JSON list of C-alpha atoms in Angstrom, two decimals:
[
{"chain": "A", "resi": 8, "resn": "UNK", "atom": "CA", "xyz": [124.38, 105.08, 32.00]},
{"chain": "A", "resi": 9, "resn": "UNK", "atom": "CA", "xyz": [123.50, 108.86, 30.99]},
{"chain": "A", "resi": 10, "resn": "UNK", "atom": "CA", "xyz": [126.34, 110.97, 29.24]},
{"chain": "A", "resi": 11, "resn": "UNK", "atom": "CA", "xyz": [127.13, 113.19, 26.29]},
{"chain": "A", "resi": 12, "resn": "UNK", "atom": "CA", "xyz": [128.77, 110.46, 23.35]},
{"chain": "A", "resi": 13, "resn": "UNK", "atom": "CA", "xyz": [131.55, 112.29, 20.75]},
{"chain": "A", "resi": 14, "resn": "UNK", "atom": "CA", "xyz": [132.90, 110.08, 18.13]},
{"chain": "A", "resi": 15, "resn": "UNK", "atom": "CA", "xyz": [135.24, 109.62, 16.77]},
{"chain": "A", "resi": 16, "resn": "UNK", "atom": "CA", "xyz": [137.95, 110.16, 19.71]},
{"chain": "A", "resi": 17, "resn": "UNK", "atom": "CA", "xyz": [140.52, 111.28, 16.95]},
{"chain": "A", "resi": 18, "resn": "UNK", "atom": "CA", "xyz": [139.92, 112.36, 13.16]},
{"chain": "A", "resi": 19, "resn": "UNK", "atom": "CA", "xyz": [142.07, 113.10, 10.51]},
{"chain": "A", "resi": 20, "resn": "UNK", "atom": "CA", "xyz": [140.78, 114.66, 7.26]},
{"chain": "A", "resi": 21, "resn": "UNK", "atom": "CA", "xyz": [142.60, 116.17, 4.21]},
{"chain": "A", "resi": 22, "resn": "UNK", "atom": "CA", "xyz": [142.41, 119.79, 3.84]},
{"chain": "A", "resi": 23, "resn": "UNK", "atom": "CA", "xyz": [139.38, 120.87, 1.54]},
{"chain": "A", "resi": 24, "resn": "UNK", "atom": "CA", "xyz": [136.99, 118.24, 2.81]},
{"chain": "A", "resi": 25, "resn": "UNK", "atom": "CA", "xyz": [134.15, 118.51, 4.81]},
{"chain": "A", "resi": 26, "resn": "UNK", "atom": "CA", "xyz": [134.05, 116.55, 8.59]},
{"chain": "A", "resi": 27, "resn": "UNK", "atom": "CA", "xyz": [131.01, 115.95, 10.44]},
{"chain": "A", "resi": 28, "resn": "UNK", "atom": "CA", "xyz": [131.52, 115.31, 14.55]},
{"chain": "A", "resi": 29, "resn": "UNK", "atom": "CA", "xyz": [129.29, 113.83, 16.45]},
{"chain": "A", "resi": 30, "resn": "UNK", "atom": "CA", "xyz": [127.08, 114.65, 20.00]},
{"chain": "A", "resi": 31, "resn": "UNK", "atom": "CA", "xyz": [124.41, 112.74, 21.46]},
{"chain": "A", "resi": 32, "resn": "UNK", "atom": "CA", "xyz": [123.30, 113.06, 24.99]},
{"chain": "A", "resi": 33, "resn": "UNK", "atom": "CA", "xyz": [120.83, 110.73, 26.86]},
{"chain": "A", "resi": 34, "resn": "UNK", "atom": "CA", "xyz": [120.50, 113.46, 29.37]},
{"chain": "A", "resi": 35, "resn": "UNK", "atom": "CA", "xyz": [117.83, 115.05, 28.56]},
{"chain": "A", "resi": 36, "resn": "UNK", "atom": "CA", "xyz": [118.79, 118.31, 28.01]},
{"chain": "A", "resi": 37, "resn": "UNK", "atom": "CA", "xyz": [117.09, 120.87, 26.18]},
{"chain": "A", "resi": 38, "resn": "UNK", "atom": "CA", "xyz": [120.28, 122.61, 25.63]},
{"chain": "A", "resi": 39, "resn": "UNK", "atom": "CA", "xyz": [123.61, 121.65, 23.54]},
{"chain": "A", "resi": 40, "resn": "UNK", "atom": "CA", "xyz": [127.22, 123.46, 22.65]},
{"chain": "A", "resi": 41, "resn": "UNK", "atom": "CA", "xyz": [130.07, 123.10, 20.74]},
{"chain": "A", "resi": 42, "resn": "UNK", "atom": "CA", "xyz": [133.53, 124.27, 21.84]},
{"chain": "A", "resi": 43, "resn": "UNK", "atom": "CA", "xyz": [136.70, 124.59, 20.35]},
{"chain": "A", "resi": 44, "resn": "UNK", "atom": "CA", "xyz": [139.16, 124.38, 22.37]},
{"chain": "A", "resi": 45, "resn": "UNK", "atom": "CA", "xyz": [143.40, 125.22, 21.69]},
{"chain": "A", "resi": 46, "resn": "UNK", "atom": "CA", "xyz": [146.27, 125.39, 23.48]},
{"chain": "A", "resi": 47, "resn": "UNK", "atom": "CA", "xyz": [146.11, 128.56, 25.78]},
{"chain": "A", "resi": 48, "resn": "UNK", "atom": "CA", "xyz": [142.93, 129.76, 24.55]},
{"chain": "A", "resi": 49, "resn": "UNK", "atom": "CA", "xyz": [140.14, 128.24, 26.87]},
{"chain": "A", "resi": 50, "resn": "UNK", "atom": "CA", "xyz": [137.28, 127.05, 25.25]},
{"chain": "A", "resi": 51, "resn": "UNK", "atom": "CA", "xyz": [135.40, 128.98, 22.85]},
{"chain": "A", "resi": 52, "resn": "UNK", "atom": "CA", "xyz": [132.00, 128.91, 21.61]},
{"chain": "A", "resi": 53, "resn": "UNK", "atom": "CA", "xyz": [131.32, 128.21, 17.97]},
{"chain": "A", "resi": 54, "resn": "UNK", "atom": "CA", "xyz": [127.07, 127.20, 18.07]},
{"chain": "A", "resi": 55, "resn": "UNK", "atom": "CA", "xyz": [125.03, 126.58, 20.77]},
{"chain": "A", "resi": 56, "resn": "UNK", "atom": "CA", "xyz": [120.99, 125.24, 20.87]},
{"chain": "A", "resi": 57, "resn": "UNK", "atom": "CA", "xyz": [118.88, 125.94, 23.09]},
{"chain": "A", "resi": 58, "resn": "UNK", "atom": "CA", "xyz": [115.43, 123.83, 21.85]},
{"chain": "A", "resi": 59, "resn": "UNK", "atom": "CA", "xyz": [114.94, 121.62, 18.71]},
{"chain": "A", "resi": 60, "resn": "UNK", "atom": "CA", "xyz": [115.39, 122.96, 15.29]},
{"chain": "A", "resi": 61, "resn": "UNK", "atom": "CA", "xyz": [116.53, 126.17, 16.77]},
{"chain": "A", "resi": 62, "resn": "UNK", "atom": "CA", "xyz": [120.50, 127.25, 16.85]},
{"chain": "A", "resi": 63, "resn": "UNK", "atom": "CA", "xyz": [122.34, 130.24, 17.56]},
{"chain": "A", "resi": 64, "resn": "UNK", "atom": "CA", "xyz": [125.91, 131.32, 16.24]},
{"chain": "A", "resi": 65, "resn": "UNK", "atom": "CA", "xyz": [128.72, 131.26, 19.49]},
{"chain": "A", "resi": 66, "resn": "UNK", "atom": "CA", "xyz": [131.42, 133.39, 18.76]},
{"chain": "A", "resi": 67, "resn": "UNK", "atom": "CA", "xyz": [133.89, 131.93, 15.65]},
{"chain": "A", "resi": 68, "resn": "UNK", "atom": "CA", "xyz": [130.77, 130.09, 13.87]},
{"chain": "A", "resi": 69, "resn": "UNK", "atom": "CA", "xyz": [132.47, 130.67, 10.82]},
{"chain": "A", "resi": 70, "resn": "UNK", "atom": "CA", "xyz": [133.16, 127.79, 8.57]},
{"chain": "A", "resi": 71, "resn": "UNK", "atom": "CA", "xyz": [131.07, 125.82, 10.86]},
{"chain": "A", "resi": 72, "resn": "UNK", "atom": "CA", "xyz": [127.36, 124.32, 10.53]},
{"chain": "A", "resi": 73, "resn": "UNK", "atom": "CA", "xyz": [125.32, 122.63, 12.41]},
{"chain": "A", "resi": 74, "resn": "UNK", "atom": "CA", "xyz": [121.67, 120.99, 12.71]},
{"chain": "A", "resi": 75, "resn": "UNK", "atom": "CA", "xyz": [119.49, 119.95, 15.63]},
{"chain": "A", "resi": 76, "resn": "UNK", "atom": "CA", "xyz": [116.42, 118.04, 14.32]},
{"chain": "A", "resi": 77, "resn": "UNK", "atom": "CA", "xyz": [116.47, 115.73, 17.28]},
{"chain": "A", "resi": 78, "resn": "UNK", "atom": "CA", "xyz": [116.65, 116.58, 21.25]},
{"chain": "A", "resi": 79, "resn": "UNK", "atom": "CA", "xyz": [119.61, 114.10, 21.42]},
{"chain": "A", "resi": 80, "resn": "UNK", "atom": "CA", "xyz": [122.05, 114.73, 18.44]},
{"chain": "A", "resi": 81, "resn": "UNK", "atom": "CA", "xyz": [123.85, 118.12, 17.79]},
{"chain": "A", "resi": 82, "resn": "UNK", "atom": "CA", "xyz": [126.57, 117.29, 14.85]},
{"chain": "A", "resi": 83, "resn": "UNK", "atom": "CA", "xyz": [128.87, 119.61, 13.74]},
{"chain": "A", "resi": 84, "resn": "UNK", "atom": "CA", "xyz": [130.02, 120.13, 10.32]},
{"chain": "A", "resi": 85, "resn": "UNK", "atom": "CA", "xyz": [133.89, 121.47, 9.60]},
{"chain": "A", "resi": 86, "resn": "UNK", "atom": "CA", "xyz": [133.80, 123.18, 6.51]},
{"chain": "A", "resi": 87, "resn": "UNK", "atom": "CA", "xyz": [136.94, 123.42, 4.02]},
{"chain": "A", "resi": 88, "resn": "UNK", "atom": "CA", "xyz": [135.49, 127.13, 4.37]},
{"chain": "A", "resi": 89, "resn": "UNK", "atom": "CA", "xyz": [137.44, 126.61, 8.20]},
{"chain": "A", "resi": 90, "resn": "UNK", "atom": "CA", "xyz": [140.88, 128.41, 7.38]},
{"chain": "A", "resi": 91, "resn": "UNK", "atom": "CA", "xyz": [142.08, 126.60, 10.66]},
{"chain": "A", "resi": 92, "resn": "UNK", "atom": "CA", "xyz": [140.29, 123.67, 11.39]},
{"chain": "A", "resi": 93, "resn": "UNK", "atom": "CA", "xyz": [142.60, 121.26, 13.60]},
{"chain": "A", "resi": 94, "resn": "UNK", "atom": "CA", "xyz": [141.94, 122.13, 17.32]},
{"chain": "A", "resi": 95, "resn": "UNK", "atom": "CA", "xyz": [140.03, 119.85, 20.04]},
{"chain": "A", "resi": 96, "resn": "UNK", "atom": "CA", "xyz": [136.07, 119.79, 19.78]},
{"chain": "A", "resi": 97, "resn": "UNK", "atom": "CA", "xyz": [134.06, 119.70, 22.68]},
{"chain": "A", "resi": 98, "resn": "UNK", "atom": "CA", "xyz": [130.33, 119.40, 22.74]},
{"chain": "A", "resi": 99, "resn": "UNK", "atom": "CA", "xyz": [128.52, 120.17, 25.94]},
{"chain": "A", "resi": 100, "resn": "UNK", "atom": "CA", "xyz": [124.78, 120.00, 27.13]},
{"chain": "A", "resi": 101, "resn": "UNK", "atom": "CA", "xyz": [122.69, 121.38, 29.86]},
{"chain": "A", "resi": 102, "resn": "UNK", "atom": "CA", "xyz": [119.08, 122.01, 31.64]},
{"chain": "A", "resi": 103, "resn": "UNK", "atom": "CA", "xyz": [117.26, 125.10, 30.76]},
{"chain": "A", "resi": 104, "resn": "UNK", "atom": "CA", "xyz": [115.48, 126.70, 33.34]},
{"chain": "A", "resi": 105, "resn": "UNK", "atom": "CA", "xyz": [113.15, 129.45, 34.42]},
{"chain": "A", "resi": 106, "resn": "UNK", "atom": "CA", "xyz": [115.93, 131.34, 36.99]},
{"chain": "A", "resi": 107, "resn": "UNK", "atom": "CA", "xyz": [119.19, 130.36, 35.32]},
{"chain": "A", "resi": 108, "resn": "UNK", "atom": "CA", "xyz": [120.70, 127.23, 33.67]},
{"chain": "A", "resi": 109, "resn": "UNK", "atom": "CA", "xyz": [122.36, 124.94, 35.43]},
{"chain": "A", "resi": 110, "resn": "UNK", "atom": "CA", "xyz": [125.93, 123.07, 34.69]},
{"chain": "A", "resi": 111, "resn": "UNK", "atom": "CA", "xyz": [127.08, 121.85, 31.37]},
{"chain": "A", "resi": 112, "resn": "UNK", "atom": "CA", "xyz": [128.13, 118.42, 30.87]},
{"chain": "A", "resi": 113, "resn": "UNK", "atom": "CA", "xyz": [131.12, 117.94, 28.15]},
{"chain": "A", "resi": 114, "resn": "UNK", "atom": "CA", "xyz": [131.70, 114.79, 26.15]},
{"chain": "A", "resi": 115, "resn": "UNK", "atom": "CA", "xyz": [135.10, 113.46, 25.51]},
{"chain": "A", "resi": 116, "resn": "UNK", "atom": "CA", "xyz": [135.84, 115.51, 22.39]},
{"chain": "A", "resi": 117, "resn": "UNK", "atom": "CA", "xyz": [137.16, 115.29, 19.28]},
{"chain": "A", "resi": 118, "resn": "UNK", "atom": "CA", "xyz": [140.77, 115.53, 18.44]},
{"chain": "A", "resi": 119, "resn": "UNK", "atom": "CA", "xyz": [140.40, 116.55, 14.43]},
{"chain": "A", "resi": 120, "resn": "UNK", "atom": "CA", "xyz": [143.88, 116.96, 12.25]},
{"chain": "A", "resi": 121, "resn": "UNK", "atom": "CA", "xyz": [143.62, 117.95, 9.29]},
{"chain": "A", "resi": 122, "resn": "UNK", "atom": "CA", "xyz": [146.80, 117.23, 6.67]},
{"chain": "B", "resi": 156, "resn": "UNK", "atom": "CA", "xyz": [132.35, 142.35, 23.08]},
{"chain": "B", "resi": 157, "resn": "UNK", "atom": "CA", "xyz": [132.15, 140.36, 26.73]},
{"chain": "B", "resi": 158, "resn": "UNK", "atom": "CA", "xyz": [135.48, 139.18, 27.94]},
{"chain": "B", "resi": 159, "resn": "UNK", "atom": "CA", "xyz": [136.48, 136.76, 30.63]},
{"chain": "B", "resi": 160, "resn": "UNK", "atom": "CA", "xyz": [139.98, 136.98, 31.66]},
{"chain": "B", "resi": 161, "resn": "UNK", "atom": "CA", "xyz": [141.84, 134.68, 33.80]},
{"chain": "B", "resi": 162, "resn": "UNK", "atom": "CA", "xyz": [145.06, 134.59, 35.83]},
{"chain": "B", "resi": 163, "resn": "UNK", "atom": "CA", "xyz": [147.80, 133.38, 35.98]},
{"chain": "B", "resi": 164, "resn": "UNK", "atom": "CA", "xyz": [147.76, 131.03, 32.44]},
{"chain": "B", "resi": 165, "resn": "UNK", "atom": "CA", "xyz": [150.27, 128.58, 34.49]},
{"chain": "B", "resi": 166, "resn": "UNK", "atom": "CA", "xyz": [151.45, 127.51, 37.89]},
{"chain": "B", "resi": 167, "resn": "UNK", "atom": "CA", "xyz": [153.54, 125.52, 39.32]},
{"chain": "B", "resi": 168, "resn": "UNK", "atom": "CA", "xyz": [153.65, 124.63, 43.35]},
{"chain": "B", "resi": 169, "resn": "UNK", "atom": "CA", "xyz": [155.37, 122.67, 45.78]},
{"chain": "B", "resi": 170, "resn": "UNK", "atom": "CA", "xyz": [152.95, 119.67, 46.98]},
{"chain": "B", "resi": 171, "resn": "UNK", "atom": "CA", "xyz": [151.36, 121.20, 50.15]},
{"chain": "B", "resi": 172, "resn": "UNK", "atom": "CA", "xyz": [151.56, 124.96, 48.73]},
{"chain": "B", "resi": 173, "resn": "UNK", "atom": "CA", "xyz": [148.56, 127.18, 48.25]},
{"chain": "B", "resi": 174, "resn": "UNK", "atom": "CA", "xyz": [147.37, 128.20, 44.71]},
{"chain": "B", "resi": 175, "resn": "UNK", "atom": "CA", "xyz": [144.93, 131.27, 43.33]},
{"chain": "B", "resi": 176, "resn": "UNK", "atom": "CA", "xyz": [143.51, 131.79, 40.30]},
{"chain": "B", "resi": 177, "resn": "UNK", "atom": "CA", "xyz": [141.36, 134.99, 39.18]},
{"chain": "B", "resi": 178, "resn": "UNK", "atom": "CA", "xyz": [138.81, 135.64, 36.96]},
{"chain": "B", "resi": 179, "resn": "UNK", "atom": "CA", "xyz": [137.92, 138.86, 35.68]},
{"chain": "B", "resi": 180, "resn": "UNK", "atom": "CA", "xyz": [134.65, 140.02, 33.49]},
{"chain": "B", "resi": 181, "resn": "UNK", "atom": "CA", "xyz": [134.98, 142.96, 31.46]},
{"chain": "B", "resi": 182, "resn": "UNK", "atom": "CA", "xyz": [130.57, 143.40, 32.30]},
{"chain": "B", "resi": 183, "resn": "UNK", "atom": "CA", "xyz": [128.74, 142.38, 35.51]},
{"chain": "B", "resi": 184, "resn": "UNK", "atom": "CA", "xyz": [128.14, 138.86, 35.67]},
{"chain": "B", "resi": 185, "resn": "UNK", "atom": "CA", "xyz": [124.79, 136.86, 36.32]},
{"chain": "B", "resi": 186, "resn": "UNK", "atom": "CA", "xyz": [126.68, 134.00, 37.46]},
{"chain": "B", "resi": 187, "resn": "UNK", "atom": "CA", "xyz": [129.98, 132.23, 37.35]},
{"chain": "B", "resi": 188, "resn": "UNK", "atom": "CA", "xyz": [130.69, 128.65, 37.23]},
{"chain": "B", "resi": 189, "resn": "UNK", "atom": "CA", "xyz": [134.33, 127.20, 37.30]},
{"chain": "B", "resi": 190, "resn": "UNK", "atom": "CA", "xyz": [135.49, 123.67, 35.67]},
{"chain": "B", "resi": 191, "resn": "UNK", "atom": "CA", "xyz": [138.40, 121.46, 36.23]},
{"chain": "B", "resi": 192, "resn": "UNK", "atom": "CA", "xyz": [139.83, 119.94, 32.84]},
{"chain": "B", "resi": 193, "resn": "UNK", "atom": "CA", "xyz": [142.08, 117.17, 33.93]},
{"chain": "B", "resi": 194, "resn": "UNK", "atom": "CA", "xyz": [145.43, 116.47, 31.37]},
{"chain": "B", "resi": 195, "resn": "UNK", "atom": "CA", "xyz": [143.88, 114.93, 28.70]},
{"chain": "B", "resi": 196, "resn": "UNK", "atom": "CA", "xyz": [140.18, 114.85, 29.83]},
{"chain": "B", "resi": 197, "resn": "UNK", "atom": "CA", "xyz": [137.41, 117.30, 29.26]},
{"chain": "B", "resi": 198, "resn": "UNK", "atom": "CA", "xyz": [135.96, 119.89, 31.82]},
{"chain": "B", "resi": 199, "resn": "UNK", "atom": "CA", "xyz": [133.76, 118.83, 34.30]},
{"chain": "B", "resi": 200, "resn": "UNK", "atom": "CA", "xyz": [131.65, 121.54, 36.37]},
{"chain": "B", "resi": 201, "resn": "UNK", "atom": "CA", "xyz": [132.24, 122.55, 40.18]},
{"chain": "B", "resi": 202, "resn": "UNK", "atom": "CA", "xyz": [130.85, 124.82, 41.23]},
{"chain": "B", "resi": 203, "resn": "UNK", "atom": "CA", "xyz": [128.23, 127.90, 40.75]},
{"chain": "B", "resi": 204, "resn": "UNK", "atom": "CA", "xyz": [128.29, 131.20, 41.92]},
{"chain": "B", "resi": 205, "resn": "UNK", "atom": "CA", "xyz": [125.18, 133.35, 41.56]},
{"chain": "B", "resi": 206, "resn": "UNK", "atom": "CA", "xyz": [124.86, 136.03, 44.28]},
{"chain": "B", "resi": 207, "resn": "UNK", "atom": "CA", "xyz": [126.81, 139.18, 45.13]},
{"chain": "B", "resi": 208, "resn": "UNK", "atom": "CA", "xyz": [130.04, 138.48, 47.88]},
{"chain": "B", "resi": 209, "resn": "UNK", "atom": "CA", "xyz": [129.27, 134.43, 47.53]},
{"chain": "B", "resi": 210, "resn": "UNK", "atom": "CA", "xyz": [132.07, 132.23, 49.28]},
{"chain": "B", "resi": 211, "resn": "UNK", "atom": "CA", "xyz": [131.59, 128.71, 48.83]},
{"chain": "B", "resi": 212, "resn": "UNK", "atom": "CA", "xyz": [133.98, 125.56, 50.11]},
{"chain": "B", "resi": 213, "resn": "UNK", "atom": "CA", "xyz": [134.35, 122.21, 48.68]},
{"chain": "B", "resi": 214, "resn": "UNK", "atom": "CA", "xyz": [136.99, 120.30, 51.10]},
{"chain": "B", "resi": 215, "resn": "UNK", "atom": "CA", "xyz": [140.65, 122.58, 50.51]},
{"chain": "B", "resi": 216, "resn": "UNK", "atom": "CA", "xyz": [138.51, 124.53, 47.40]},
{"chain": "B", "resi": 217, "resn": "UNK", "atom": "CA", "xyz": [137.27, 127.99, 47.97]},
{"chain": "B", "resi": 218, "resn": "UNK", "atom": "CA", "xyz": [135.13, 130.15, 45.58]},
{"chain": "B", "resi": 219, "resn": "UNK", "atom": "CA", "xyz": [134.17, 133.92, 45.51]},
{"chain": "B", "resi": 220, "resn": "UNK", "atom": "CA", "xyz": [132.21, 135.77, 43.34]},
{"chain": "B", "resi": 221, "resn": "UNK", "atom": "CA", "xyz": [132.99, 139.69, 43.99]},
{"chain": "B", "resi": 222, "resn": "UNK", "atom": "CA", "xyz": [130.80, 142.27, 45.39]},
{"chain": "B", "resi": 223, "resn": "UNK", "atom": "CA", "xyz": [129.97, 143.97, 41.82]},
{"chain": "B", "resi": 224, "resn": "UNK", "atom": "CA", "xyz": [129.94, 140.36, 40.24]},
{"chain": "B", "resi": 225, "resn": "UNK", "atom": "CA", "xyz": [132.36, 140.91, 37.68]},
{"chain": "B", "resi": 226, "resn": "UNK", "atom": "CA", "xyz": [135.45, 138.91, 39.46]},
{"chain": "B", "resi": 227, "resn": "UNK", "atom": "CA", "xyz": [135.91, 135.57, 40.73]},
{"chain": "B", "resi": 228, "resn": "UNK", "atom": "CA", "xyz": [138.41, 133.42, 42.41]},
{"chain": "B", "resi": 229, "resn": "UNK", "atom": "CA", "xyz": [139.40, 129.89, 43.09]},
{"chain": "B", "resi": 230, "resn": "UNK", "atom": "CA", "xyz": [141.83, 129.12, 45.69]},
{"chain": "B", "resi": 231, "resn": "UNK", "atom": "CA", "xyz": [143.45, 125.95, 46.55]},
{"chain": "B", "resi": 232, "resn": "UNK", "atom": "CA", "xyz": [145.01, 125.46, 50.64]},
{"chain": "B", "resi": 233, "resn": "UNK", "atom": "CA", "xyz": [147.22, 122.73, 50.57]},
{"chain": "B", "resi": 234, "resn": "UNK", "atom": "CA", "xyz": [147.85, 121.51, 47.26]},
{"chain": "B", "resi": 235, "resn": "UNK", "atom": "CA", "xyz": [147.89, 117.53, 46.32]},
{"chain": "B", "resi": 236, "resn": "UNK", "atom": "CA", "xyz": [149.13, 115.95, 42.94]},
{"chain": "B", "resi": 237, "resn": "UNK", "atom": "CA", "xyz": [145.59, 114.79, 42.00]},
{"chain": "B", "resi": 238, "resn": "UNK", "atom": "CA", "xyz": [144.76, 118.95, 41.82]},
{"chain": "B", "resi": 239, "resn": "UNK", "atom": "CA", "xyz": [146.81, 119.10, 38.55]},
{"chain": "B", "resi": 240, "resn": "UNK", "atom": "CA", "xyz": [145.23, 120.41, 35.94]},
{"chain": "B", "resi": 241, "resn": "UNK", "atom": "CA", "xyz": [143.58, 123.48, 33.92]},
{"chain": "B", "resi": 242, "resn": "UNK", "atom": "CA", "xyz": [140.84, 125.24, 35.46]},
{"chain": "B", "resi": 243, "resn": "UNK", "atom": "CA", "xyz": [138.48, 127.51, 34.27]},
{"chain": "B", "resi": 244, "resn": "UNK", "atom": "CA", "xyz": [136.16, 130.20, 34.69]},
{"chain": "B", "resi": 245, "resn": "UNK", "atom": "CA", "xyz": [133.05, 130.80, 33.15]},
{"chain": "B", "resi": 246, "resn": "UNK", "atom": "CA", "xyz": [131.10, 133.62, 33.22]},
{"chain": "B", "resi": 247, "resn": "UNK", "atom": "CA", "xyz": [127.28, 134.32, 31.82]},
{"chain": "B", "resi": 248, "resn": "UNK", "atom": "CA", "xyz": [125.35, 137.71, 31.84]},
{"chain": "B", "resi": 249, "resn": "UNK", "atom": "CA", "xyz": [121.74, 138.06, 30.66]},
{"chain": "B", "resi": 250, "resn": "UNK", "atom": "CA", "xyz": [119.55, 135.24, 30.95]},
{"chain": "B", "resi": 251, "resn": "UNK", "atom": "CA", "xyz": [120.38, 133.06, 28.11]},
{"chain": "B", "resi": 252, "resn": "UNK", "atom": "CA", "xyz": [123.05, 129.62, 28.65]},
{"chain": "B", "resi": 253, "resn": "UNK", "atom": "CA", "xyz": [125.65, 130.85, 26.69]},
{"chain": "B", "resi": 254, "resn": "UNK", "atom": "CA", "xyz": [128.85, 130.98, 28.74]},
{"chain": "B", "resi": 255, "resn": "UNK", "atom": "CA", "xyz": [132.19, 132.97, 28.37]},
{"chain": "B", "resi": 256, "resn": "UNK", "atom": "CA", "xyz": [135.21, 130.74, 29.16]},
{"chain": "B", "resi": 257, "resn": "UNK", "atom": "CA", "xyz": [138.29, 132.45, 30.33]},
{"chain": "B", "resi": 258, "resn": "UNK", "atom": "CA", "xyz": [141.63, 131.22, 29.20]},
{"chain": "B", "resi": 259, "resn": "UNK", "atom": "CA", "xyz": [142.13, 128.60, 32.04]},
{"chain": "B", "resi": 260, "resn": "UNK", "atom": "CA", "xyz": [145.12, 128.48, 34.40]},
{"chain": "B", "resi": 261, "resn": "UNK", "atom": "CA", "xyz": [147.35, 125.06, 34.28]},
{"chain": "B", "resi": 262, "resn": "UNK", "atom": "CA", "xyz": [148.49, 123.93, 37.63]},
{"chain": "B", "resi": 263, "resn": "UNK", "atom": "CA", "xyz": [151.17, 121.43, 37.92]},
{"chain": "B", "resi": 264, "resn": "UNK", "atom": "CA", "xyz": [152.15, 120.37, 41.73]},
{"chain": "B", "resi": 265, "resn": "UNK", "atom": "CA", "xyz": [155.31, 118.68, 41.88]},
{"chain": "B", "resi": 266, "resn": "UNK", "atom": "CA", "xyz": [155.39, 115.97, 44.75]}
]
């Protein structure tokens, strides 16, 4: 059954620490994004990847990191650095292609609280 | 820098009434895709919209993608409780997969 995996479905950290989230995808994809997403905001992008040991800054990748040494994993780190961290975390994948890229596939997200 | 803004942020309709939303790009536009983001769920894709004047149906869904490529709409005939939900537009210029989400209008149909 192919999909994009985010765990845990809910997080709750104390302020100052560090979180990593999750993403793996069985799809395939060459490509891979994390959203943030709050309440009358739409989504916005904080990294995206579009090959393997490559990433690009979206725009609020501050207090963020991330690493892709594998096709299938795209973790997020949530630094104390984040002056706002709690919000809902989406990460997303797609095809690359020659003429445009095709759709992008979200996982469930990540509700993160921090106290 | 690029901007996607959407209209209106919520809705509310009788069940059986029509619904708009429109999406606005503050550059031209090498495509547009829009999502549906059910309460509680995550956005799933429907739809892509890649040339100049494009109209494309899905059952009671219609899409456009304007002449200069820099709006968009979604419209809804006939509304049914299972449309609730946020939807959104995405925009992408250049050649690269990095899309700009608009805000997302909530619809809520009341039965």
């Amino acid at each position: 059954d192919g999909g994009i995996t985010q765990s845990p479905k809910y997080l709750f950290r104390k302020e100052g620490q560090n979180v990593t989230l999750s993403c793996e995808q069985n799809l395939n994809h060459d490509a891979m994004y994390w959203y943030r997403q709050d309440p009358g905001q739409g989504l916005r992008l904080i990294y995206y990847s579009q090959i393997v040991n490559d990433f690009q800054k979206g725009d609020i990748a501050e207090g963020y990191s991330v690493s892709r040494e594998k096709k299938e994993s795209f973790p997020l780190t949530v630094t104390s650095a984040q002056k706002n961290p709690t919000a809902f975390y989406l990460c997303a994948s797609s095809q690359t292609g020659s003429i445009s890229y095709n759709e992008q596939f979200f996982g469930p997200g990540t509700r993160l609280t921090v106290l | 820098g690029q901007q996607v803004m959407q209209i209106p942020q919520y809705q509310h309709v009788q069940e059986g009434e029509d619904f708009t939303t429109y999406c606005n790009s503050s550059t031209t536009l090498s495509n547009i895709q829009w999502y549906k983001q059910r309460p509680g769920g995550h956005p799933v894709f429907l739809i892509q919209l890649v040339k100049s004047g494009e109209v494309k149906k899905q059952k009671r869904l219609t899409f456009q993608f304007g002449e200069a490529k820099k709006n968009s709409s979604l419209h809804i005939t006939a509304t049914q409780t299972t449309d609730v939900g946020t939807y959104f537009c995405a925009g992408r210029s250049g050649n690269t997969g990095k899309l700009i989400f608009g805000q997302g209008t909530t619809l809520q149909v009341k039965p």
